């Protein structure tokens, strides 16, 4: 159905156009008309036409001005100008308004029909485009929450961080490499800053999840909203690292926006809400912001609490190299010997440069960091803890004559902790793979599967397959086939054994499949091998 509006001050013209349209297009068109500029504008607002046949000269507001007003409210309307005036200025202005055609009276039926068909084609194309846009938006409404939740999971738990985060950012239109984590908590009455009935409230909010997302996006358009976990929703707000003065202004604006959001959430969902907001962190440290948001909810009672406003928080002296410290222990956790030693050396140099006359404090910091690194190594299983293993640490560092000697001891302890972690990882991987290989060598005659062998070494099939390939350079099935082929070549030397017996002995139930596999891997058939033709048919 096409809505067509006829605007002309001559009734005979309106009747003629109506007749032509009904004759050629029948019931596919709905027609309305108006005879003055003001009435045509009012009709367009009410009728919302797809196509408008417009006269230029009408009483009151002329056709050009009327089209300008109509275009403001209906950007996709198709205008066709029909005028008794062949004036260049009118035609030029009509073209600027995106008029499809400018034709002169008297009206030719064939010309009108041809123009209307073109106009209808434009309307059809626009409807199709609009329909496609709506379908795309509908799909996005389903897909985007999953992408946003994946992004939050990726940055918060650092799962496949290097591979996935940039893709998530591109899909979500996030340009910043830093931001704040916001935790929205729901419940009923609040007692000492804690909600009652968190589970019931979480279930209720789940049914209003799309409304919650919409409201959060209203106040924070470029954000990532996670799924509901118990009675909490995690939200990432992108932001740029900024100077302290600007950071304060940004924080105040963020808090005010969040307060408005909380009020609207409560009005819409009829549940009480509290929001904790963490400080701005880079994406690879965003877990800190998340923890700060949770801490804000735990230690404060307001409806919106920012971590920076909490009275209890860790403060560092102005030039303390907190970033160097963070990188140092991050590299220790990864078993990165060279990286951790580099960061440790940088930190030690900072101490000597700034506090060379505070020898006892430097010794204490060296001891603190050495113990911290070892604690990480113990936690990762890289070292066996013995109560007396550190009995000489205090005497050793106190007996050192200069900073160079202390530096050497410090870097050595950091490197040892890293090596223990890395060695443990390698030993663990090798131990698993070697155990699997031994099992395969002992049981190759059985119908072995990846699932069965991974169960023997007590890890998931996926991880076992990946680990086996990394350590051995070949995959599970190729290694098993190699064992079976080697055993088959030995058995083929015994002329008393039949092919079927050999086939079963090396783990194959189908002789034909065994023969094909043997030729693929050895180069000749089992029979040819037994006859002494060699591994390449020689």
Steps between C-alpha positions, in 0.01 A plus 500: 500500500627844401379823659476775240427862583379743232554871570337740250265796527300383196239235574495385137872423516455302822212302347700431184803374692282288729332343194835420333638342819192289572473388137861388476580387857159407643480414869878507547481875569341704775440858386448822698499860374532862615456837328714743702857511632394491866251217453747292303756531782238393756386214275859378459545491879182296543505284186879434479500455117759299309461711185385862460383657173554870569390816325735799544241781506243446777318745726694604810824308539636412156594147395876547545462620861246227570744235373773637728271463802381155401858378441590590862252243631513247217853464361414213266197647321528505119398835351374549145437862400215571255482866406361734239812716548814405313733714710867422541516628861214271605653202323843566654357525853290189445810307394676613820210349696560163334194512274474194275349683202391852402228489235277764346125504454299390309544151643579209270363172633787283376754738649331498843475118501867462407610746772280334764649159417847645554386661826348172619827323422683751720245442778539122467878527517482720807259260670730209420799690635306590813386140541858377464618759753237386747593135449864588556415698812287211624790261453737744667266529798551126543871480414642819655428400864701181442787699348497750788492220756789329318698823505451542876594136561808537279641812666395405853638148502767559231375207292676505159561868570747578223295318236147607581487842663579705187231309309247566776592870505459528123161326503375717787645828375719541809807710419647552847755264656386579855184552699309436822310198616156560646315238704122541518349316796128447559297396803215596726549690825854602588644416843834657583574540132404140411188397307254237618354237264779524239395178325134596461596845379750355254229274354264796468760718329582213261152535348567873452856454373435666163349801678805519726732493198299771326512729803874447555561577131290814529746644752815325373454442125846353435515239774504123535228349719557152638242236583327473836702293749299437817384856577783687326573635153851606396529799266814629328513877442774598250715795607840649433774525758512864607668745732378516858311828453312375195454160660316667788263684266439183302429307822241753617323487164509119505348488850222746410414305186493178700266651761254593225533150357426339838185710544372401157581131559301500824202672334496250215573173683376577854808354668762685703839549339849590621800563278870468579745665262871420472773738397630531145739217407661380179329196347775262608449616861122543492457231766627760748213732407254213541634418845477867594135507387419198719690657790294816458179300542641315799633792702257783421124544531404751232303414188800599285853463638824569315817326619684833505257626763568217745691606811696171504734461205865446422693817424856516368754776521507716190784338304467141625541269194178307551489404131850348518395304808187372325692392190767331711261263674289448190813372323590287802157334478564426132845353571659770282858503632642773276196724532477473879875560546475812281213640710677405826815679386294811412337499842831451680656788307207722601557417868873573485449819300236640732584347839870419495538617862213272619694175494279310745183589305656377175604173667148453633343568159738253335402238757129579457516459122709182519248343740212619285649344186561173685142505631380514138732210414369295794139574401561384142657174617842605376670453839461268797445700818722424797467703818873552550594562136547875560691481828803686363324778305520769770862434588595483132355836396617674819858381443521642148749784471356699209198544278660311212521186709141550619383555142662171390328307781164667426508430127615144563204429731251648251653295216496182711129543576427545127711202400323281754162602359605447138674168576193376684283583200735311268534205738125479537444509124776246432377276778149495355617436144750230606235327706265507200770363271576212736131413517473509120807276461352246742146508358543568125327169420176630654247729336661809654333841481607852592233507771628180659864611512415850628297336777804294600708818547201675662466805275237603245527356145527849348784610729676162471494517119641854506767412758605184315547692174702773674734259679543228236458695178247248368137431582359213702373285212822535296709392799275200567512404131880519505514257796264260324688513169834431670349201681333379179834505313653282772210252490508481119846342528333196659369299204289283732266790584206569269413851390181486706695405813747785445216742430326416829830496692570864410151631578312483168173309463476549122782338292425725202530815710824365652641435154413850376646661813817293474558598137430867572757508782760246382476537123419138415223254589551256790537214249762688301688583820499133604636405157794728561420787263591760761334811627480691172415215270868437426 
